């Protein structure tokens, strides 16, 4: 069975939703990795401390480019999160270019069976 890779992003305001996404994947998926772009240090530090199996927290500041920081200035935080969505793929593929398939999932989604 091939390892499935998922990516999402959230800040500390959505941490409960993100953790429930993770728990639903753990319940219904055998082989998966959830890559989380942490939109603030609070959620990054929490996920590091929780040390969930199959969850890899990524600190936004490690990937954020000057162009993205410039884009942030003219957007609300929610708009900036929407801007970041397509970049999650780039960040994950930088860390692991051998991934064959990567699926974006909003942090407030739960899976009810193996996707």
Short mmCIF file of C-alpha atoms in Angstrom, two decimals:
data_model
loop_
_atom_site.label_atom_id
_atom_site.label_comp_id
_atom_site.label_asym_id
_atom_site.label_seq_id
_atom_site.Cartn_x
_atom_site.Cartn_y
_atom_site.Cartn_z
CA UNK A 1 0.00 0.00 0.00
CA UNK A 2 1.31 3.42 -0.98
CA UNK A 3 1.79 6.07 1.69
CA UNK A 4 -0.72 8.89 1.24
CA UNK A 5 0.44 12.42 1.93
CA UNK A 6 -1.87 15.23 2.97
CA UNK A 7 -1.17 18.88 3.62
CA UNK A 8 -3.11 21.52 5.47
CA UNK A 9 -2.53 24.81 7.22
CA UNK A 10 -3.97 26.42 10.30
CA UNK A 11 -3.23 28.81 13.13
CA UNK A 12 -3.98 28.53 16.83
CA UNK A 13 -7.61 29.58 16.22
CA UNK A 14 -8.16 26.38 14.21
CA UNK A 15 -5.95 24.03 16.21
CA UNK A 16 -8.89 21.94 17.48
CA UNK A 17 -10.22 21.49 13.96
CA UNK A 18 -6.74 20.56 12.71
CA UNK A 19 -6.23 18.02 15.48
CA UNK A 20 -9.61 16.47 14.70
CA UNK A 21 -8.65 16.24 11.02
CA UNK A 22 -5.52 14.38 12.12
CA UNK A 23 -7.51 12.07 14.43
CA UNK A 24 -9.95 11.23 11.64
CA UNK A 25 -7.05 10.34 9.33
CA UNK A 26 -5.53 8.16 12.08
CA UNK A 27 -8.83 6.35 12.51
CA UNK A 28 -9.49 5.69 8.83
CA UNK A 29 -6.13 5.63 7.01
CA UNK A 30 -3.42 3.03 7.40
CA UNK A 31 -0.45 4.71 5.75
CA UNK A 32 -0.44 8.52 5.74
CA UNK A 33 1.59 11.58 6.56
CA UNK A 34 -0.10 14.89 7.41
CA UNK A 35 2.09 17.92 6.73
CA UNK A 36 0.84 20.96 8.64
CA UNK A 37 1.92 24.47 7.73
CA UNK A 38 1.69 26.20 11.12
CA UNK A 39 0.48 29.74 10.55
CA UNK A 40 1.73 30.86 13.95
CA UNK A 41 4.39 29.76 16.42
CA UNK A 42 1.79 28.83 19.05
CA UNK A 43 0.37 25.99 16.94
CA UNK A 44 3.85 24.91 15.82
CA UNK A 45 5.07 24.64 19.42
CA UNK A 46 1.93 22.76 20.48
CA UNK A 47 2.21 20.23 17.65
CA UNK A 48 5.90 19.68 18.41
CA UNK A 49 5.01 19.06 22.05
CA UNK A 50 2.15 16.67 21.16
CA UNK A 51 4.51 14.75 18.85
CA UNK A 52 1.70 13.02 16.95
CA UNK A 53 2.72 10.05 14.86
CA UNK A 54 2.27 10.71 11.12
CA UNK A 55 2.00 14.49 11.60
CA UNK A 56 4.80 16.79 10.54
CA UNK A 57 4.46 20.41 11.69
CA UNK A 58 6.22 22.97 9.52
CA UNK A 59 6.96 26.48 10.73
CA UNK A 60 5.67 29.02 8.21
CA UNK A 61 8.64 31.33 8.78
CA UNK A 62 10.98 28.59 7.50
CA UNK A 63 9.33 28.75 4.06
CA UNK A 64 7.81 32.20 3.76
CA UNK A 65 9.46 34.17 0.96
CA UNK A 66 9.83 37.93 0.63
CA UNK A 67 7.11 37.88 -2.05
CA UNK A 68 4.73 36.09 0.31
CA UNK A 69 5.51 38.49 3.15
CA UNK A 70 4.78 41.39 0.76
CA UNK A 71 1.48 39.76 -0.22
CA UNK A 72 0.58 39.43 3.47
CA UNK A 73 0.67 43.21 3.90
CA UNK A 74 -2.32 43.77 1.62
CA UNK A 75 -4.51 40.92 2.86
CA UNK A 76 -6.49 39.99 5.93
CA UNK A 77 -5.20 36.96 7.80
CA UNK A 78 -7.91 34.76 6.28
CA UNK A 79 -7.06 36.00 2.79
CA UNK A 80 -3.40 35.29 3.45
CA UNK A 81 -4.24 31.72 4.47
CA UNK A 82 -6.10 31.30 1.16
CA UNK A 83 -3.04 32.74 -0.61
CA UNK A 84 -0.81 30.21 1.16
CA UNK A 85 -2.85 27.15 0.16
CA UNK A 86 -1.12 26.45 -3.20
CA UNK A 87 2.30 27.07 -1.64
CA UNK A 88 1.85 24.22 0.83
CA UNK A 89 2.65 21.83 -2.02
CA UNK A 90 5.91 23.62 -2.80
CA UNK A 91 6.98 23.55 0.86
CA UNK A 92 6.32 19.84 1.24
CA UNK A 93 7.94 18.88 -2.07
CA UNK A 94 11.04 20.87 -1.03
CA UNK A 95 11.33 18.62 2.01
CA UNK A 96 10.45 15.37 0.25
CA UNK A 97 10.62 15.44 -3.56
CA UNK A 98 9.98 11.67 -3.69
CA UNK A 99 6.31 12.08 -2.74
CA UNK A 100 4.18 10.79 -5.61
CA UNK A 101 0.87 12.34 -4.56
CA UNK A 102 0.04 15.14 -2.14
CA UNK A 103 -3.53 16.16 -1.34
CA UNK A 104 -4.55 19.45 0.26
CA UNK A 105 -7.26 19.19 2.92
CA UNK A 106 -8.84 22.13 4.74
CA UNK A 107 -8.13 21.88 8.46
CA UNK A 108 -11.82 21.84 9.37
CA UNK A 109 -12.52 18.66 7.37
CA UNK A 110 -12.87 15.21 8.91
CA UNK A 111 -12.69 11.99 6.97
CA UNK A 112 -15.27 9.32 7.70
CA UNK A 113 -13.68 6.52 5.71
CA UNK A 114 -10.38 5.89 3.98
CA UNK A 115 -10.13 8.56 1.29
#
